[in-house]
Amino acid sequence: MSAETAAAPSIAAVSVPAAVSRPRRWLVVARHTALLLARDPGTMLAYTVMAMVLLTMLRPVYVRLGAAGGGAPIDRQAPGTAVMFTLLALDVAGQSLLSERTWHTWDRLRAGSVGRLTVLVGKAIPLTVLFAVQQVVLFVFADAAFGFDIAAGSWRLPLTVALWGLCVSGLGLAVGAWTRTQGQLSAAADVGALAVTCLSGSLVPLAILPHWVSQVAPWTPAYWALRGFQGAVEGGGSDFLEALGVLAGITVLALAAASLRPMPGRGRC
Amino acid sequence: MLEARGLRKRFGTVAALDGFELSVEAGEICGLLGHNGAGKTTFARICAGLERPDAGRVLLAGTDPSSSPARARALIGYAPQEIALYPTATLRENLRFYGGLAGLRRSTLRSEIAAIAEAVLLTDALDRPVATLSGGQQRRAQAATVLLPRPPILLLDEPTVGADPVTRQALLALVRERAAQGAAVCYTTHYLPELEELDATVAVAQAGRIIARGRREELLAGLPSTVALEFAQNEHADEHADEHPDTDTDADADGGLSFVTGRPAETLARVLTSLGERVGQVERIEIREPSLDDLYRHLTAANQDTAIQDAADQSTAKEDEHVR
């Protein structure tokens, strides 16, 4: 060893590393993803503020429509707005995965024995929390400003918030896995989110939309999220459980779609 | 520690690896040389588990990555050519992340991070976002994330590209240290002097296979040296180039004369004798030993000649067959 090398700081000798448990890897990826999300909060802040502004501006419209929909207008408007803006934030989840490729870190993760499942689970955890916080902020605002009854949702509302957050995370990760460029991601996420919002009745109640929209609505995840929120506020029942079941199914399908996509490059191992 | 046997890999019609064989022992630094497209990066990616070979196998400390991918990958530290760091995170956060994935405990991470940052001269940059670091600093940062977990096998794919001399020296010192601690290092580079600084063994790749492998001294032993003389007056160079037709002699426009020879001492004595009284015109004499550059040029040129000859032979054979 040369004198220069000998003068270097003492670093323990090379060793065969001990196996790292999968849950520990999930936590490491989750903590790191949370850190990266916290470094760039602009998009989520914008979508949250925009949701509160839209809720306020469209309030008179919903009041006038209130009689047609049944129940308190805010009980329809607040969940609809939450569903819409959580969907619009879907590209945050997609970007989280796409960045791993644009930063070339995806290959490093794979070479470091971090499997696709670990990456997806590790990213889904903080993303779900982020989307849940977004919804909670909006519901608290709706409660304080317009009388949305959070308490009526009991345990059902947090459960729906969490499941919808996980569902959007899965959808976003799937979009991130199946797109290759920022342009593709933005187009897919924005157009998709807007289309789903309109077709699900999240923005405008289905009761005043053309009949065909009511027939298409059940094919959108947002429709089931909306039913879940309404069921939670109205006291649960079979409709509520059905909505949660469908959301859970969509989440599993979305995560499966994200995990099955071969990553662009020169092959998959 | 690292063993590749008969690796073959095609991308469409291009054969990236065509019978690639290489083994690197614990504590050895193997410099892997080759033109662009020689198969170096494909080999590294197969070892790192990022590609599957079409044929052949890799063994990492006796573990086959295709049968035990997780176990095998845990043995490897892979630094790709491109910077693969999280630009919005600080260097410390990048190190903490990669160290955490490799299983380093929080209790040891702090001291390990401080040590590796000091070793690559980045202590002052630990809390800066990677995006704000210079290219050379990012290169060192990447090496630090790879070396931090102390993997027993290191695949470093052109780790000093674009690095300034200070950066390069710091990285080379760290690589030497890891090899001294027992790591098997496969070091891909186009900067051949680095391999001499690393005291590395050499493997030369061309067209997807290894065409030469061994210690530098062994590989250089068969190559001729160069005896170079500089004269005060240009006309002497031209005259003497004509007087020694038995050696590979070259006269340059600046009054220099060089002889490529396997026996430099004999050649020099013969040339000086032949100069007679004009020896006083010689201003400078130099005997240049063959370098890795010479070896690389020699091997790749020879191999190319063989390939051209093979192609010509095949073409002739086909023509003969066609005539028959």
Coordinates of N, CA, C and O in Angstrom, one line a residue, chain B residues 131-247:
Chain B
A131 N -27.1 18.1 -6.9 CA -27.2 18.9 -8.1 C -26.3 20.2 -8.1 O -26.0 20.7 -9.2
T132 N -25.9 20.6 -7.0 CA -25.1 21.8 -6.9 C -23.6 21.5 -6.9 O -22.7 22.4 -6.9
L133 N -23.2 20.2 -6.9 CA -21.8 19.8 -6.9 C -21.3 19.9 -8.3 O -22.0 19.7 -9.3
S134 N -20.0 20.1 -8.5 CA -19.3 20.1 -9.8 C -19.3 18.7 -10.3 O -19.6 17.7 -9.6
G135 N -19.0 18.6 -11.6 CA -18.9 17.3 -12.3 C -18.0 16.3 -11.6 O -18.3 15.1 -11.3
G136 N -16.8 16.8 -11.2 CA -15.8 16.0 -10.5 C -16.3 15.6 -9.2 O -16.0 14.5 -8.7
Q137 N -16.9 16.5 -8.5 CA -17.4 16.2 -7.1 C -18.5 15.1 -7.2 O -18.6 14.2 -6.4
Q138 N -19.4 15.2 -8.2 CA -20.4 14.2 -8.4 C -19.8 12.9 -8.7 O -20.3 11.8 -8.2
R139 N -18.7 12.9 -9.5 CA -18.1 11.6 -9.8 C -17.5 11.0 -8.5 O -17.7 9.8 -8.3
R140 N -16.9 11.8 -7.7 CA -16.4 11.3 -6.4 C -17.6 10.8 -5.5 O -17.5 9.8 -4.8
A141 N -18.7 11.6 -5.5 CA -19.8 11.3 -4.7 C -20.4 9.9 -5.1 O -20.7 9.1 -4.2
Q142 N -20.4 9.7 -6.4 CA -20.9 8.4 -6.9 C -20.0 7.3 -6.4 O -20.5 6.2 -5.9
A143 N -18.7 7.5 -6.5 CA -17.8 6.4 -6.0 C -18.0 6.2 -4.5 O -18.0 5.0 -4.1
A144 N -18.2 7.3 -3.8 CA -18.4 7.1 -2.4 C -19.6 6.3 -2.0 O -19.6 5.4 -1.1
T145 N -20.7 6.5 -2.8 CA -22.0 5.7 -2.5 C -21.7 4.2 -2.8 O -22.3 3.3 -2.2
V146 N -20.9 3.9 -3.8 CA -20.6 2.5 -4.2 C -19.6 1.9 -3.2 O -19.8 0.7 -2.8
L147 N -18.7 2.6 -2.7 CA -17.6 2.1 -1.8 C -18.1 2.0 -0.4 O -17.5 1.3 0.4
L148 N -19.1 2.8 0.0 CA -19.5 2.9 1.4 C -19.8 1.6 2.0 O -19.3 1.3 3.1
P149 N -20.6 0.7 1.4 CA -21.0 -0.5 2.1 C -19.8 -1.6 2.1 O -20.0 -2.7 2.5
R150 N -18.7 -1.2 1.5 CA -17.5 -2.1 1.5 C -17.9 -3.5 0.8 O -17.6 -4.5 1.4
P151 N -18.4 -3.5 -0.4 CA -18.7 -4.7 -1.1 C -17.4 -5.5 -1.4 O -16.4 -4.8 -1.7
P152 N -17.4 -6.8 -1.4 CA -16.2 -7.6 -1.8 C -15.9 -7.6 -3.2 O -14.8 -8.0 -3.6
I153 N -16.8 -7.2 -4.1 CA -16.6 -7.1 -5.5 C -17.0 -5.7 -6.0 O -18.1 -5.3 -5.8
L154 N -16.0 -5.1 -6.7 CA -16.3 -3.7 -7.2 C -16.2 -3.7 -8.7 O -15.3 -4.2 -9.3
L155 N -17.3 -3.2 -9.3 CA -17.3 -3.0 -10.8 C -17.4 -1.5 -11.0 O -18.4 -0.8 -10.8
L156 N -16.3 -0.9 -11.4 CA -16.2 0.5 -11.6 C -16.0 0.8 -13.1 O -15.0 0.5 -13.7
D157 N -17.1 1.3 -13.7 CA -17.1 1.5 -15.1 C -16.7 3.0 -15.4 O -17.5 3.9 -15.3
E158 N -15.5 3.1 -15.9 CA -14.9 4.5 -16.2 C -15.2 5.5 -15.1 O -15.9 6.5 -15.3
P159 N -14.8 5.2 -13.8 CA -15.2 6.1 -12.7 C -14.5 7.4 -12.7 O -15.0 8.3 -12.0
T160 N -13.5 7.6 -13.5 CA -12.8 8.9 -13.5 C -13.0 9.8 -14.7 O -12.3 10.7 -15.0
V161 N -14.0 9.4 -15.5 CA -14.3 10.2 -16.7 C -14.6 11.6 -16.3 O -15.4 11.9 -15.4
G162 N -13.9 12.5 -16.9 CA -14.2 14.0 -16.7 C -13.6 14.4 -15.3 O -13.9 15.6 -14.9
A163 N -12.9 13.6 -14.7 CA -12.4 14.0 -13.3 C -11.1 14.8 -13.5 O -10.2 14.5 -14.3
D164 N -10.9 15.8 -12.6 CA -9.7 16.5 -12.6 C -8.6 15.7 -11.9 O -8.9 14.7 -11.3
P165 N -7.3 16.1 -12.0 CA -6.2 15.3 -11.4 C -6.4 15.0 -9.9 O -6.1 13.9 -9.4
V166 N -6.9 16.0 -9.2 CA -7.0 15.8 -7.7 C -8.1 14.8 -7.5 O -7.9 13.8 -6.7
T167 N -9.2 14.9 -8.2 CA -10.3 13.9 -8.1 C -9.8 12.5 -8.4 O -10.1 11.5 -7.7
R168 N -9.1 12.4 -9.5 CA -8.6 11.1 -10.0 C -7.7 10.5 -8.9 O -7.8 9.3 -8.6
Q169 N -6.8 11.3 -8.4 CA -5.9 10.7 -7.4 C -6.6 10.2 -6.2 O -6.3 9.2 -5.6
A170 N -7.6 11.0 -5.7 CA -8.4 10.6 -4.5 C -9.1 9.3 -4.8 O -9.1 8.4 -4.0
L171 N -9.7 9.1 -6.0 CA -10.4 7.9 -6.3 C -9.5 6.7 -6.4 O -9.8 5.6 -5.9
L172 N -8.4 7.0 -7.1 CA -7.4 5.8 -7.3 C -6.9 5.4 -5.9 O -6.7 4.2 -5.7
A173 N -6.6 6.3 -5.0 CA -6.1 5.9 -3.7 C -7.2 5.1 -3.0 O -6.8 4.1 -2.3
L174 N -8.4 5.4 -3.1 CA -9.5 4.7 -2.4 C -9.6 3.3 -3.0 O -9.8 2.3 -2.3
V175 N -9.5 3.2 -4.4 CA -9.7 1.9 -5.0 C -8.5 1.0 -4.6 O -8.7 -0.2 -4.3
R176 N -7.3 1.6 -4.6 CA -6.2 0.8 -4.1 C -6.4 0.3 -2.7 O -6.1 -0.9 -2.3
E177 N -6.9 1.2 -1.9 CA -7.1 0.8 -0.5 C -8.1 -0.4 -0.3 O -7.9 -1.3 0.4
R178 N -9.2 -0.3 -1.1 CA -10.2 -1.4 -1.1 C -9.6 -2.7 -1.6 O -10.0 -3.8 -1.0
A179 N -8.8 -2.6 -2.6 CA -8.2 -3.9 -3.1 C -7.3 -4.4 -2.0 O -7.2 -5.6 -1.8
A180 N -6.5 -3.5 -1.4 CA -5.6 -4.0 -0.3 C -6.4 -4.6 0.8 O -5.9 -5.5 1.5
Q181 N -7.6 -4.2 1.0 CA -8.5 -4.8 2.1 C -9.1 -6.1 1.6 O -9.9 -6.7 2.4
G182 N -8.9 -6.5 0.3 CA -9.4 -7.8 -0.1 C -10.5 -7.7 -1.2 O -11.0 -8.8 -1.6
A183 N -10.9 -6.6 -1.6 CA -11.9 -6.5 -2.7 C -11.3 -6.9 -4.0 O -10.2 -6.6 -4.3
A184 N -12.1 -7.6 -4.8 CA -11.8 -7.8 -6.2 C -12.4 -6.7 -7.0 O -13.6 -6.4 -6.9
V185 N -11.5 -6.0 -7.8 CA -11.9 -4.8 -8.5 C -11.8 -5.0 -10.0 O -10.7 -5.3 -10.5
C186 N -12.9 -4.7 -10.7 CA -12.9 -4.7 -12.1 C -13.0 -3.3 -12.5 O -14.0 -2.7 -12.3
Y187 N -12.0 -2.7 -13.1 CA -11.9 -1.3 -13.4 C -11.8 -1.0 -14.8 O -10.8 -1.3 -15.5
T188 N -12.9 -0.5 -15.4 CA -12.9 -0.2 -16.8 C -12.5 1.3 -17.0 O -12.9 2.2 -16.3
T189 N -11.6 1.4 -18.0 CA -11.0 2.8 -18.2 C -10.5 2.9 -19.6 O -10.2 1.9 -20.3
H190 N -10.4 4.2 -20.1 CA -9.6 4.5 -21.3 C -8.3 5.2 -21.0 O -7.5 5.4 -21.9
Y191 N -8.1 5.5 -19.7 CA -6.9 6.2 -19.3 C -5.9 5.2 -18.8 O -5.9 4.8 -17.6
L192 N -5.1 4.7 -19.7 CA -4.2 3.6 -19.4 C -3.2 3.9 -18.3 O -2.9 3.0 -17.5
P193 N -2.7 5.1 -18.2 CA -1.7 5.4 -17.0 C -2.4 5.1 -15.7 O -1.7 4.8 -14.7
E194 N -3.7 5.2 -15.6 CA -4.3 4.9 -14.3 C -4.0 3.5 -13.8 O -3.9 3.2 -12.7
L195 N -4.0 2.6 -14.8 CA -3.8 1.1 -14.5 C -2.4 0.9 -13.9 O -2.2 0.1 -13.0
E196 N -1.4 1.7 -14.4 CA -0.1 1.6 -13.8 C -0.1 2.2 -12.4 O 0.5 1.6 -11.5
E197 N -0.8 3.3 -12.2 CA -0.9 3.8 -10.8 C -1.6 2.9 -9.9 O -1.3 2.8 -8.7
L198 N -2.5 2.1 -10.4 CA -3.3 1.2 -9.6 C -2.6 -0.1 -9.4 O -3.0 -1.0 -8.6
D199 N -1.4 -0.3 -10.1 CA -0.7 -1.6 -10.1 C -1.7 -2.7 -10.5 O -1.7 -3.8 -9.9
A200 N -2.5 -2.4 -11.6 CA -3.5 -3.4 -11.9 C -3.0 -4.4 -12.9 O -2.1 -4.2 -13.7
T201 N -3.6 -5.6 -12.9 CA -3.5 -6.5 -14.0 C -4.3 -6.0 -15.2 O -5.2 -5.1 -15.0
V202 N -4.1 -6.6 -16.3 CA -4.8 -6.0 -17.5 C -5.6 -7.1 -18.3 O -5.1 -8.2 -18.4
A203 N -6.7 -6.7 -18.7 CA -7.5 -7.5 -19.6 C -7.9 -6.6 -20.8 O -8.5 -5.6 -20.5
V204 N -7.6 -7.1 -22.0 CA -8.0 -6.3 -23.2 C -9.2 -6.9 -23.9 O -9.1 -8.1 -24.2
A205 N -10.2 -6.2 -24.0 CA -11.4 -6.7 -24.7 C -11.5 -6.2 -26.1 O -11.2 -5.0 -26.3
Q206 N -11.9 -7.0 -27.0 CA -12.2 -6.5 -28.3 C -13.3 -7.4 -29.0 O -13.2 -8.7 -28.8
A207 N -14.3 -6.8 -29.5 CA -15.4 -7.5 -30.2 C -16.0 -8.5 -29.3 O -16.3 -9.6 -29.8
G208 N -16.2 -8.2 -28.0 CA -16.9 -9.1 -27.2 C -16.2 -10.2 -26.5 O -16.8 -11.1 -26.0
R209 N -14.8 -10.2 -26.7 CA -14.0 -11.2 -26.0 C -12.7 -10.7 -25.5 O -12.3 -9.6 -25.9
I210 N -12.1 -11.4 -24.6 CA -10.8 -11.0 -24.0 C -9.7 -11.5 -25.0 O -9.6 -12.7 -25.2
I211 N -8.9 -10.5 -25.5 CA -7.8 -11.0 -26.4 C -6.5 -11.0 -25.7 O -5.5 -11.5 -26.3
A212 N -6.4 -10.4 -24.5 CA -5.1 -10.5 -23.8 C -5.4 -10.4 -22.3 O -6.3 -9.6 -21.9
R213 N -4.7 -11.1 -21.4 CA -5.0 -11.1 -20.0 C -3.7 -11.4 -19.3 O -3.0 -12.3 -19.6
G214 N -3.3 -10.6 -18.3 CA -2.1 -10.9 -17.5 C -1.6 -9.7 -16.8 O -2.3 -8.7 -16.7
R215 N -0.4 -9.9 -16.2 CA 0.2 -8.7 -15.5 C 0.8 -7.9 -16.6 O 1.2 -8.3 -17.7
R216 N 0.9 -6.6 -16.3 CA 1.4 -5.7 -17.3 C 2.8 -6.0 -17.8 O 3.1 -6.0 -19.0
E217 N 3.7 -6.4 -16.8 CA 5.1 -6.8 -17.2 C 5.1 -7.9 -18.2 O 5.8 -7.9 -19.2
E218 N 4.2 -8.9 -17.9 CA 4.2 -10.1 -18.8 C 3.7 -9.7 -20.2 O 4.3 -10.1 -21.3
L219 N 2.7 -8.8 -20.2 CA 2.1 -8.5 -21.5 C 3.0 -7.5 -22.3 O 3.1 -7.6 -23.5
L220 N 3.8 -6.7 -21.5 CA 4.7 -5.8 -22.2 C 6.0 -6.4 -22.6 O 6.7 -5.8 -23.5
A221 N 6.3 -7.6 -22.1 CA 7.6 -8.2 -22.3 C 7.9 -8.4 -23.8 O 9.0 -8.3 -24.2
G222 N 6.9 -8.8 -24.5 CA 7.1 -9.1 -25.9 C 7.2 -7.9 -26.8 O 7.4 -8.0 -28.0
L223 N 6.9 -6.7 -26.3 CA 6.8 -5.5 -27.1 C 8.2 -4.8 -27.3 O 9.0 -4.8 -26.3
P224 N 8.5 -4.3 -28.4 CA 9.8 -3.6 -28.6 C 9.8 -2.2 -27.9 O 8.8 -1.6 -27.6
S225 N 11.1 -1.8 -27.6 CA 11.3 -0.5 -27.0 C 11.6 0.5 -28.1 O 11.7 0.1 -29.3
T226 N 11.7 1.7 -27.7 CA 12.0 2.8 -28.7 C 13.3 3.5 -28.3 O 13.3 4.0 -27.1
V227 N 14.2 3.6 -29.2 CA 15.4 4.4 -28.9 C 15.3 5.7 -29.7 O 15.1 5.6 -30.9
A228 N 15.3 6.8 -29.0 CA 15.1 8.1 -29.7 C 16.3 8.9 -29.5 O 16.9 9.0 -28.4
L229 N 16.7 9.6 -30.6 CA 17.9 10.5 -30.6 C 17.4 11.8 -31.2 O 16.6 11.8 -32.1
E230 N 18.0 12.9 -30.6 CA 17.7 14.2 -31.2 C 19.0 14.8 -31.6 O 20.0 14.8 -30.8
F231 N 19.0 15.3 -32.8 CA 20.2 15.9 -33.4 C 20.2 17.4 -33.4 O 19.1 18.0 -33.4
A232 N 21.3 18.0 -33.4 CA 21.4 19.5 -33.5 C 21.0 19.9 -34.9 O 20.4 21.0 -35.1
Q233 N 21.4 19.1 -35.9 CA 21.1 19.5 -37.3 C 20.2 18.4 -38.0 O 20.5 17.2 -37.9
N234 N 19.2 18.9 -38.6 CA 18.1 18.0 -39.1 C 18.7 17.0 -40.2 O 18.2 15.8 -40.2
E235 N 19.7 17.4 -41.0 CA 20.1 16.5 -42.1 C 20.6 15.2 -41.6 O 20.5 14.2 -42.2
H236 N 21.2 15.2 -40.4 CA 21.7 13.9 -39.8 C 20.6 12.9 -39.6 O 20.9 11.7 -39.8
A237 N 19.5 13.3 -39.2 CA 18.4 12.4 -38.9 C 18.0 11.6 -40.2 O 17.9 10.4 -40.2
D238 N 17.9 12.3 -41.3 CA 17.5 11.7 -42.5 C 18.6 10.7 -43.0 O 18.3 9.6 -43.4
E239 N 19.9 11.1 -42.9 CA 21.0 10.3 -43.3 C 21.0 9.0 -42.5 O 21.1 7.9 -43.1
H240 N 20.8 9.1 -41.2 CA 20.9 7.9 -40.4 C 19.7 7.0 -40.5 O 19.8 5.8 -40.3
A241 N 18.6 7.5 -40.8 CA 17.4 6.7 -41.0 C 17.7 5.7 -42.2 O 17.3 4.6 -42.2
D242 N 18.4 6.2 -43.2 CA 18.7 5.4 -44.4 C 19.8 4.4 -44.0 O 19.9 3.3 -44.7
E243 N 20.6 4.6 -43.0 CA 21.7 3.8 -42.7 C 21.4 2.5 -41.9 O 22.2 1.6 -41.7
H244 N 20.1 2.5 -41.4 CA 19.7 1.4 -40.5 C 18.4 0.7 -41.1 O 17.4 0.9 -40.4
P245 N 18.5 0.1 -42.2 CA 17.3 -0.4 -42.8 C 16.8 -1.7 -42.1 O 15.6 -2.1 -42.3
D246 N 17.6 -2.3 -41.2 CA 17.2 -3.5 -40.5 C 16.2 -3.2 -39.3 O 15.7 -4.1 -38.8
T247 N 16.1 -2.0 -38.9 CA 15.2 -1.7 -37.8 C 14.1 -0.8 -38.3 O 14.2 -0.2 -39.3

